[in-house]
Each structure stands twice: as structure tokens, then as C-alpha cells.
């Protein structure tokens, strides 16, 4: 039996329950998503964008789903708290795939800014959600996006109106909590209108030592002259599977900084698809991966230059240890009329053992003739000359390797615009390399035996 059959049967038998526990704008696209999923199914390795990860295998197990939206007995603030000096954030929680209404930040937001449950807000203001939901995350193009859209019942809405700047970083803590193996389907809709500005930090953590499968779809609309900083950090456990698809659409003279950091996971497959719709826009996509044991981390990016005079910069770095597997595939597409495009893509990787594997595929597809585009990738080992130099000065081999790995990854962390966050991540990365990734002061667990997240 193919992996998708169980999800087809699930939807057909539980459709009414799924719809009853959601809202009309989400339900309006559900049937089309189901039809697309039946046609596309779970991607196989024959699908170019998924060739480095066996999605069929990941979706085969029989996971539980909370389709009736039963209340999860958890107080997120009892599990996660953060007192990192100078990191002043607006904290919001998503437990599994439900927005936590009772534990939102108490700090006031600027007038007109909305951070709320996607389903609840859609019930009160269906027009805004219907205009944006599932419009750039097209179910006809991707089986996993179709699966998420047909099953998602709630999510997170971030709406920033025209000319409003949110000074504080919005921190969204995604917590996975269950007594049984569980599948969750998260949805995020980000809308920044003209000249709006916001910084978002998403942190993924597991609370229980269960098998989790998390699908996630983020849609981000960035208006004219708007600015979005979107940071995503994963620090889960080895039994977690995360499949994330991020879609970003930029209008004229807008700027997006997107940074994805995988500190610890089981299997992770991240996809980013960014499209320039207005001239003079700029994006910076960065990512860093630290993988060991038998972890598998796959990043796939597509940047579409559909209009002239846009700039894109991309930098992904991996350190792969033990028997871990890393993969990166990046495509920059320059349309026929997208003259004066500037684009640079770099993927640099270190394999520290003979058993570690890294696959890399940077690509350019250019149909305009007045452009500056460059791409490249490297896969290597730690510099023997640098190691020898440090050993000659009394530094142990283990410490020398750690310092070189840390320096290699730091270039990605330094791209972050939020200074306290950048400092904190430098600290977490160092602890990750040392095998000492513990919770920061103030973070605590609800009960013994649960996995401690390295909270920001």
C-alpha cells in the first residue's frame, strides 16, 4: 500500500470532523487540496525536488491526529520560559498545531497588529484570510502542501497593517506534546502591508519522547517597501520528522531576511520558495545545519526573479558528523524580462567523518541577458594545516576541531539582524558542538523524563 492511501481514507472518513473544528476560509480550499493530493500523492525520489529524502518512508507509520481538537493539558509557560538578557520578545505559543489562546504575550502590540489563531480570526474576518490563504502555497504543485492544506484546522496569523513597525521581535514557540506517536499539521499566514516591518522568530521543540511527524506551511506576503526578518530554529529530538514548506512573495522595494537553523533533529526537510513580484526588492536566504549520529537534513530553495532590478543572496553551511546525511539543492530562476538581476548562491559543507554524506546541487536557470548571477558549492574536511597550527600551540585536537567548526558556521549566524539573538545563537552553536546543549536559565520541564529544549 502506498503511503498516501491511509491519508486518503482518513480524510474521507473524517472530513466532517475536520471541517467542524476549523473555519470557512480554511474549509473552502480543502476539497481541492484533497483532489490534488489524490492526484499527486506523497512525493517519491523520482520527483526532482524530493530526490534526497525518502518521503514515502517518512509518511508510512500510523500516527495519531487530534482532529477533534481535544484540549492538551499543558501550560506552555510552565514548560518554556526565557530570561536571556536583552532579548526582549513578544512570546506566543503553538502547541502541536493549535494556537494557545490563554498564553499569549501580555505586552501591547502597535495599533492594528494581529497575532492570533488563524481559524479564530478567519471566523471573525473571513475576507482577509480568504484573499491570502493557500494562494501562493499551491496545492496543485506539491503533494505535501496538498496534504497539509486538506488536514490543517488551525494555525497562526501575523498581520501588520500599512506603515506599522513592530519594534519587538515576535517569538513563536512551537511545542510538540503527546502521549502517543502524533502527526501535526501547522499553518502560518504572515501579511505585511505597504511599509510594514516585523521580525519573527520560530522555535521548534519537542516535550515528549514520542515519534512526531510535523508538516508545516508558511505563507508570507511582503508588501511594497515592507521588511520581514524571518528566523526559524529547530532543536527537537532524534524521533522527530519535520517537513516545512515556506512560500514568500515580495512586492516592490521590499526586503526579506530568512535564516533557518537546524541545531538538532531526526529527519528535517525544509523548502523555501521565494518570488519577486515587484522591482527593486531584495532577499537574503541563509541556513546552517549541524548534524550527527544518523540525522538527515535536506534544504531545498527556489528563488524566482520574475521582474527586473531585484537582488538575491543565498548562503547555506553544513557540518555533518558520524553517519549523518545532509542535502542542499538551490535553484535561481531568472525570467525573460527580469533584466538587471543580481544573484549569488553559496553552499559550503564540511564532512568530519568518512561515513558522513553531503549532497549538493546549486542551479541557475537564466532567460535574461543583462544579469549578474553566480553560484557554487564545496564539500570538504577540516583544514589539516589549521589543525596542525593550533596543535603546535598547545590546543588539543578535539578543541581545535571544535573551534574550526564553530568559526565555519559563524558566518551564517552573523547574518542575523537581531544582536541579542545572534549572541545567543553563537552560544547555542558552541554548546551543540561540545555536546552540551542544555536549557538556558529559566527553562524548565513539566515532568521528569521529558526532553529539555535548548530554549532561546
Short mmCIF file of C-alpha atoms in Angstrom, two decimals, residues 47-453:
data_model
loop_
_atom_site.label_atom_id
_atom_site.label_comp_id
_atom_site.label_asym_id
_atom_site.label_seq_id
_atom_site.Cartn_x
_atom_site.Cartn_y
_atom_site.Cartn_z
CA UNK A 47 10.33 13.97 -8.05
CA UNK A 48 13.38 16.19 -8.59
CA UNK A 49 12.89 18.41 -5.54
CA UNK A 50 12.48 15.40 -3.23
CA UNK A 51 15.19 13.09 -4.58
CA UNK A 52 17.41 13.36 -1.47
CA UNK A 53 14.73 12.38 1.06
CA UNK A 54 12.52 9.26 1.11
CA UNK A 55 9.18 10.91 1.85
CA UNK A 56 7.23 7.69 1.32
CA UNK A 57 9.08 6.06 4.21
CA UNK A 58 8.56 9.08 6.50
CA UNK A 59 4.78 9.08 5.98
CA UNK A 60 4.27 5.30 6.22
CA UNK A 61 3.84 4.97 10.03
CA UNK A 62 0.37 5.17 11.52
CA UNK A 63 0.39 8.40 13.50
CA UNK A 64 -2.41 9.69 15.66
CA UNK A 65 -4.08 13.03 14.86
CA UNK A 66 -6.05 15.31 17.14
CA UNK A 67 -8.80 16.01 14.60
CA UNK A 68 -11.43 16.63 17.29
CA UNK A 69 -9.19 19.34 18.77
CA UNK A 70 -9.15 17.87 22.27
CA UNK A 71 -7.56 20.19 24.80
CA UNK A 72 -3.91 19.37 25.51
CA UNK A 73 -3.31 19.53 29.29
CA UNK A 74 -0.30 21.79 29.21
CA UNK A 75 0.66 25.27 30.29
CA UNK A 76 3.38 26.32 27.85
CA UNK A 77 4.77 28.91 30.24
CA UNK A 78 5.37 26.18 32.83
CA UNK A 79 7.50 24.35 30.26
CA UNK A 80 9.14 27.14 28.37
CA UNK A 81 10.36 30.43 29.73
CA UNK A 82 13.29 32.51 28.70
CA UNK A 83 15.18 35.20 30.56
CA UNK A 84 18.04 35.71 28.13
CA UNK A 85 19.32 39.21 28.88
CA UNK A 86 18.42 41.85 26.33
CA UNK A 87 16.31 39.50 24.18
CA UNK A 88 13.01 41.33 24.53
CA UNK A 89 10.39 39.39 22.57
CA UNK A 90 6.63 39.09 22.30
CA UNK A 91 6.04 35.41 23.15
CA UNK A 92 3.30 33.27 21.61
CA UNK A 93 2.81 29.51 21.76
CA UNK A 94 1.58 26.89 19.32
CA UNK A 95 1.00 23.51 20.98
CA UNK A 96 1.18 20.81 18.32
CA UNK A 97 -0.82 22.64 15.63
CA UNK A 98 -3.12 24.81 17.76
CA UNK A 99 -2.57 28.43 18.74
CA UNK A 100 -2.54 28.78 22.53
CA UNK A 101 -5.14 31.47 23.26
CA UNK A 102 -4.60 31.60 27.00
CA UNK A 103 -0.83 32.01 26.98
CA UNK A 104 -0.21 34.82 24.54
CA UNK A 105 2.08 37.75 25.29
CA UNK A 106 0.64 40.40 27.59
CA UNK A 107 2.73 43.19 26.07
CA UNK A 108 0.67 45.58 23.95
CA UNK A 109 1.05 45.45 20.18
CA UNK A 110 1.00 48.50 17.89
CA UNK A 111 -2.46 49.52 16.71
CA UNK A 112 -3.85 47.22 14.06
CA UNK A 113 -1.31 44.43 14.50
CA UNK A 114 -2.88 40.99 14.86
CA UNK A 115 -1.22 37.84 16.20
CA UNK A 116 -3.90 35.25 16.66
CA UNK A 117 -5.30 31.84 15.86
CA UNK A 118 -5.73 31.61 12.11
CA UNK A 119 -9.03 29.75 12.41
CA UNK A 120 -10.48 32.06 15.07
CA UNK A 121 -9.58 35.20 13.15
CA UNK A 122 -10.93 33.67 9.95
CA UNK A 123 -14.30 33.21 11.65
CA UNK A 124 -14.41 36.93 12.55
CA UNK A 125 -12.76 38.32 9.40
CA UNK A 126 -13.12 35.76 6.63
CA UNK A 127 -12.42 38.21 3.76
CA UNK A 128 -8.80 38.92 4.71
CA UNK A 129 -7.95 35.25 5.18
CA UNK A 130 -9.74 34.16 2.01
CA UNK A 131 -7.72 36.68 -0.04
CA UNK A 132 -4.40 35.20 1.08
CA UNK A 133 -4.80 31.67 2.42
CA UNK A 134 -3.47 28.91 0.11
CA UNK A 135 -2.82 31.38 -2.70
CA UNK A 136 0.98 31.15 -3.00
CA UNK A 137 1.20 27.71 -1.37
CA UNK A 138 -0.39 25.99 -4.35
CA UNK A 139 -1.74 22.52 -3.65
CA UNK A 140 -1.61 21.63 -7.36
CA UNK A 141 2.19 21.74 -7.33
CA UNK A 142 3.20 19.71 -4.27
CA UNK A 143 1.70 16.65 -2.61
CA UNK A 144 2.92 17.55 0.89
CA UNK A 145 1.45 21.07 0.63
CA UNK A 146 -1.81 19.50 -0.54
CA UNK A 147 -1.78 17.06 2.40
CA UNK A 148 -1.18 19.88 4.88
CA UNK A 149 -3.93 22.02 3.35
CA UNK A 150 -6.52 19.24 3.40
CA UNK A 151 -5.81 18.38 7.07
CA UNK A 152 -4.85 21.73 8.68
CA UNK A 153 -7.54 23.02 11.04
CA UNK A 154 -5.80 25.95 12.71
CA UNK A 155 -2.60 27.90 12.60
CA UNK A 156 -1.06 31.27 13.30
CA UNK A 157 -1.87 34.64 11.74
CA UNK A 158 0.59 37.55 11.83
CA UNK A 159 -0.88 40.71 10.28
CA UNK A 160 0.91 44.07 10.25
CA UNK A 161 -1.03 46.94 8.64
CA UNK A 162 0.29 49.70 6.40
CA UNK A 163 3.27 51.73 7.68
CA UNK A 164 3.34 49.99 11.09
CA UNK A 165 6.66 48.86 12.55
CA UNK A 166 6.69 46.17 15.24
CA UNK A 167 9.75 47.01 17.31
CA UNK A 168 9.92 43.86 19.43
CA UNK A 169 10.77 40.51 17.91
CA UNK A 170 7.72 38.22 17.75
CA UNK A 171 8.79 34.85 19.14
CA UNK A 172 6.60 31.85 18.33
CA UNK A 173 7.40 28.70 20.29
CA UNK A 174 6.15 25.50 18.60
CA UNK A 175 5.84 22.75 21.20
CA UNK A 176 5.19 19.11 20.32
CA UNK A 177 3.36 17.35 23.17
CA UNK A 178 1.69 13.90 23.11
CA UNK A 179 1.28 10.63 24.96
CA UNK A 180 1.22 8.69 21.66
CA UNK A 181 3.00 8.99 18.30
CA UNK A 182 1.45 12.05 16.69
CA UNK A 183 1.14 13.87 13.36
CA UNK A 184 0.56 17.63 13.40
CA UNK A 185 -0.18 19.97 10.50
CA UNK A 186 0.82 23.55 11.25
CA UNK A 187 -0.17 26.54 9.17
CA UNK A 188 1.22 30.09 9.32
CA UNK A 189 -0.03 33.13 7.40
CA UNK A 190 2.09 36.31 7.51
CA UNK A 191 0.78 39.52 5.92
CA UNK A 192 2.89 42.68 5.91
CA UNK A 193 1.24 45.57 4.14
CA UNK A 194 3.00 48.50 2.48
CA UNK A 195 5.93 49.91 4.54
CA UNK A 196 5.26 47.50 7.42
CA UNK A 197 8.14 45.95 9.36
CA UNK A 198 8.34 42.89 11.61
CA UNK A 199 10.87 40.40 12.97
CA UNK A 200 9.69 36.84 13.65
CA UNK A 201 11.49 34.03 15.44
CA UNK A 202 10.05 30.49 15.26
CA UNK A 203 11.48 27.90 17.68
CA UNK A 204 10.59 24.19 17.38
CA UNK A 205 10.88 21.99 20.46
CA UNK A 206 9.69 18.52 21.50
CA UNK A 207 8.40 17.95 25.01
CA UNK A 208 7.78 14.19 24.99
CA UNK A 209 9.95 11.32 23.80
CA UNK A 210 7.45 10.15 21.17
CA UNK A 211 7.57 9.86 17.40
CA UNK A 212 6.33 13.09 15.84
CA UNK A 213 5.61 13.96 12.22
CA UNK A 214 5.13 17.70 11.73
CA UNK A 215 4.15 19.21 8.40
CA UNK A 216 4.27 22.99 8.19
CA UNK A 217 3.28 25.52 5.53
CA UNK A 218 4.21 29.19 5.94
CA UNK A 219 2.86 31.80 3.54
CA UNK A 220 4.39 35.28 3.77
CA UNK A 221 3.14 38.30 1.81
CA UNK A 222 5.54 41.24 1.94
CA UNK A 223 4.13 44.49 0.55
CA UNK A 224 5.79 47.46 -1.15
CA UNK A 225 8.72 48.82 0.87
CA UNK A 226 7.98 46.34 3.69
CA UNK A 227 10.65 44.50 5.65
CA UNK A 228 10.40 40.98 7.10
CA UNK A 229 13.04 39.17 9.15
CA UNK A 230 12.03 35.52 9.49
CA UNK A 231 14.19 33.25 11.65
CA UNK A 232 13.40 29.55 12.14
CA UNK A 233 15.28 27.39 14.65
CA UNK A 234 14.81 23.66 15.23
CA UNK A 235 16.07 21.94 18.35
CA UNK A 236 13.96 18.80 18.66
CA UNK A 237 14.99 15.15 19.12
CA UNK A 238 16.01 12.17 17.02
CA UNK A 239 12.48 10.77 16.76
CA UNK A 240 11.09 13.91 15.18
CA UNK A 241 10.29 14.29 11.47
CA UNK A 242 9.78 17.86 10.25
CA UNK A 243 8.62 18.75 6.74
CA UNK A 244 8.43 22.51 6.29
CA UNK A 245 7.42 24.49 3.19
CA UNK A 246 7.89 28.27 3.24
CA UNK A 247 6.42 30.45 0.50
CA UNK A 248 7.34 34.14 0.29
CA UNK A 249 6.05 36.72 -2.17
CA UNK A 250 7.75 40.13 -2.30
CA UNK A 251 6.47 43.36 -3.78
CA UNK A 252 8.45 46.40 -4.98
CA UNK A 253 11.40 47.63 -2.89
CA UNK A 254 10.68 45.14 -0.11
CA UNK A 255 13.35 43.28 1.87
CA UNK A 256 13.27 39.77 3.35
CA UNK A 257 15.92 38.18 5.56
CA UNK A 258 15.24 34.49 6.12
CA UNK A 259 17.53 32.35 8.27
CA UNK A 260 16.90 28.68 9.10
CA UNK A 261 18.99 26.94 11.77
CA UNK A 262 18.90 23.20 12.43
CA UNK A 263 20.69 22.51 15.71
CA UNK A 264 19.23 19.09 16.41
CA UNK A 265 16.57 16.89 14.81
CA UNK A 266 15.80 13.45 13.49
CA UNK A 267 14.79 13.99 9.87
CA UNK A 268 14.25 17.50 8.55
CA UNK A 269 13.18 18.59 5.09
CA UNK A 270 12.96 22.36 4.63
CA UNK A 271 11.77 24.03 1.45
CA UNK A 272 11.76 27.76 0.66
CA UNK A 273 10.18 29.22 -2.47
CA UNK A 274 10.53 32.97 -2.85
CA UNK A 275 9.15 35.03 -5.72
CA UNK A 276 9.89 38.66 -6.59
CA UNK A 277 6.70 40.34 -7.84
CA UNK A 278 7.86 43.98 -7.68
CA UNK A 279 11.02 45.71 -8.85
CA UNK A 280 13.81 46.81 -6.54
CA UNK A 281 13.26 44.05 -3.95
CA UNK A 282 15.98 42.16 -2.09
CA UNK A 283 16.19 38.87 -0.23
CA UNK A 284 18.85 37.18 1.87
CA UNK A 285 18.39 33.45 2.48
CA UNK A 286 20.73 31.79 4.97
CA UNK A 287 20.86 28.44 6.66
CA UNK A 288 23.14 26.40 8.90
CA UNK A 289 22.96 22.74 9.81
CA UNK A 290 24.76 20.76 12.49
CA UNK A 291 24.03 17.06 12.06
CA UNK A 292 25.48 13.98 13.71
CA UNK A 293 24.57 10.38 14.59
CA UNK A 294 22.10 9.31 11.87
CA UNK A 295 20.30 12.61 11.38
CA UNK A 296 19.09 13.62 7.93
CA UNK A 297 18.70 17.30 6.97
CA UNK A 298 17.59 18.37 3.49
CA UNK A 299 17.22 22.04 2.45
CA UNK A 300 15.67 22.93 -0.89
CA UNK A 301 15.35 26.52 -2.13
CA UNK A 302 13.87 28.20 -5.20
CA UNK A 303 14.19 31.93 -5.88
CA UNK A 304 12.15 33.24 -8.80
CA UNK A 305 13.22 36.57 -10.31
CA UNK A 306 10.00 37.35 -12.17
CA UNK A 307 10.67 41.11 -12.52
CA UNK A 308 13.75 43.30 -13.17
CA UNK A 309 16.11 45.03 -10.74
CA UNK A 310 15.99 42.56 -7.81
CA UNK A 311 18.83 41.19 -5.68
CA UNK A 312 19.06 37.76 -4.06
CA UNK A 313 21.81 36.40 -1.82
CA UNK A 314 21.96 32.86 -0.51
CA UNK A 315 24.33 31.14 1.92
CA UNK A 316 23.88 27.65 3.42
CA UNK A 317 26.51 25.86 5.51
CA UNK A 318 26.56 22.30 6.90
CA UNK A 319 28.75 20.46 9.38
CA UNK A 320 27.98 16.74 9.04
CA UNK A 321 29.38 14.23 11.52
CA UNK A 322 29.12 10.48 12.29
CA UNK A 323 26.70 8.81 9.84
CA UNK A 324 24.54 11.87 9.27
CA UNK A 325 23.31 12.90 5.83
CA UNK A 326 23.00 16.45 4.57
CA UNK A 327 21.48 17.69 1.32
CA UNK A 328 21.13 21.07 -0.33
CA UNK A 329 19.51 21.91 -3.67
CA UNK A 330 19.06 25.53 -4.70
CA UNK A 331 17.60 26.98 -7.88
CA UNK A 332 17.66 30.61 -9.00
CA UNK A 333 15.25 31.20 -11.88
CA UNK A 334 15.57 34.43 -13.87
CA UNK A 335 12.62 35.14 -16.16
CA UNK A 336 12.97 36.58 -19.66
CA UNK A 337 12.09 40.15 -18.66
CA UNK A 338 13.98 40.15 -15.34
CA UNK A 339 16.88 42.29 -16.53
CA UNK A 340 19.39 43.85 -14.10
CA UNK A 341 19.10 40.84 -11.78
CA UNK A 342 21.86 40.31 -9.23
CA UNK A 343 22.05 36.89 -7.60
CA UNK A 344 24.65 34.93 -5.64
CA UNK A 345 24.27 31.44 -4.16
CA UNK A 346 26.83 29.65 -1.99
CA UNK A 347 26.68 26.25 -0.31
CA UNK A 348 29.69 25.22 1.79
CA UNK A 349 29.94 21.97 3.69
CA UNK A 350 32.25 20.02 5.97
CA UNK A 351 32.09 16.25 6.48
CA UNK A 352 34.07 15.37 9.58
CA UNK A 353 33.93 11.57 9.17
CA UNK A 354 34.24 9.12 6.29
CA UNK A 355 30.71 7.87 6.95
CA UNK A 356 29.07 11.31 6.73
CA UNK A 357 27.36 12.15 3.44
CA UNK A 358 26.62 15.50 1.79
CA UNK A 359 24.71 16.04 -1.46
CA UNK A 360 24.70 19.47 -3.08
CA UNK A 361 23.10 20.80 -6.25
CA UNK A 362 23.19 24.58 -6.88
CA UNK A 363 21.42 25.56 -10.10
CA UNK A 364 20.84 28.63 -12.28
CA UNK A 365 18.14 28.91 -14.93
CA UNK A 366 18.50 32.23 -16.77
CA UNK A 367 16.40 33.62 -19.61
CA UNK A 368 17.51 37.28 -19.42
CA UNK A 369 20.78 38.58 -20.82
CA UNK A 370 21.61 41.59 -18.62
CA UNK A 371 22.23 39.85 -15.28
CA UNK A 372 24.95 39.11 -12.73
CA UNK A 373 24.48 35.62 -11.33
CA UNK A 374 26.91 33.32 -9.57
CA UNK A 375 26.62 30.03 -7.74
CA UNK A 376 28.94 27.47 -6.22
CA UNK A 377 29.32 24.70 -3.67
CA UNK A 378 32.12 22.98 -1.80
CA UNK A 379 32.34 19.77 0.22
CA UNK A 380 35.48 19.14 2.21
CA UNK A 381 37.04 18.33 5.55
CA UNK A 382 38.61 20.44 8.25
CA UNK A 383 41.80 22.19 7.22
CA UNK A 384 44.74 19.97 8.22
CA UNK A 385 47.18 22.90 8.16
CA UNK A 386 44.98 24.90 10.53
CA UNK A 387 44.62 21.90 12.83
CA UNK A 388 48.39 21.38 12.84
CA UNK A 389 48.99 25.08 13.58
CA UNK A 390 46.61 25.00 16.57
CA UNK A 391 48.03 21.69 17.88
CA UNK A 392 51.53 23.20 17.79
CA UNK A 393 50.30 25.91 20.13
CA UNK A 394 49.04 23.54 22.78
CA UNK A 395 45.39 23.26 21.75
CA UNK A 396 44.02 19.73 21.94
CA UNK A 397 42.83 18.08 18.75
CA UNK A 398 39.24 17.95 19.98
CA UNK A 399 39.23 21.64 20.93
CA UNK A 400 40.94 22.63 17.68
CA UNK A 401 38.31 20.83 15.61
CA UNK A 402 35.54 22.45 17.64
CA UNK A 403 36.97 25.94 17.12
CA UNK A 404 37.27 25.42 13.37
CA UNK A 405 33.71 24.11 13.09
CA UNK A 406 32.41 26.97 15.18
CA UNK A 407 34.21 29.56 13.04
CA UNK A 408 32.87 27.92 9.88
CA UNK A 409 29.22 28.14 10.99
CA UNK A 410 29.52 31.65 12.45
CA UNK A 411 29.27 33.33 9.04
CA UNK A 412 25.62 32.29 8.83
CA UNK A 413 24.77 33.35 12.38
CA UNK A 414 26.37 36.74 11.77
CA UNK A 415 23.80 37.46 9.06
CA UNK A 416 21.11 37.86 11.73
CA UNK A 417 19.97 41.42 12.36
CA UNK A 418 18.86 40.98 16.00
CA UNK A 419 22.01 41.39 18.11
CA UNK A 420 20.86 39.56 21.30
CA UNK A 421 19.57 36.67 19.21
CA UNK A 422 22.83 36.49 17.29
CA UNK A 423 24.82 36.35 20.54
CA UNK A 424 22.55 33.69 21.97
CA UNK A 425 22.84 31.51 18.87
CA UNK A 426 26.63 31.75 18.93
CA UNK A 427 26.41 30.34 22.46
CA UNK A 428 23.96 27.58 21.48
CA UNK A 429 26.01 26.54 18.46
CA UNK A 430 29.15 26.23 20.57
CA UNK A 431 27.28 24.11 23.12
CA UNK A 432 25.87 21.98 20.30
CA UNK A 433 29.36 21.21 19.00
CA UNK A 434 30.50 20.39 22.54
CA UNK A 435 27.55 18.07 23.11
CA UNK A 436 26.41 20.27 25.98
CA UNK A 437 23.17 21.67 24.58
CA UNK A 438 21.22 22.32 27.77
CA UNK A 439 18.30 24.56 28.60
CA UNK A 440 19.07 28.15 29.38
CA UNK A 441 18.40 29.57 32.81
CA UNK A 442 14.67 29.78 33.38
CA UNK A 443 13.65 26.95 31.05
CA UNK A 444 12.10 24.02 32.82
CA UNK A 445 10.14 20.86 32.10
CA UNK A 446 6.75 19.87 33.44
CA UNK A 447 7.75 16.37 34.45
CA UNK A 448 10.75 14.11 34.69
CA UNK A 449 11.87 12.10 31.73
CA UNK A 450 10.94 14.67 29.13
CA UNK A 451 13.32 16.12 26.58
CA UNK A 452 14.72 19.51 27.51
CA UNK A 453 14.68 22.10 24.72
#
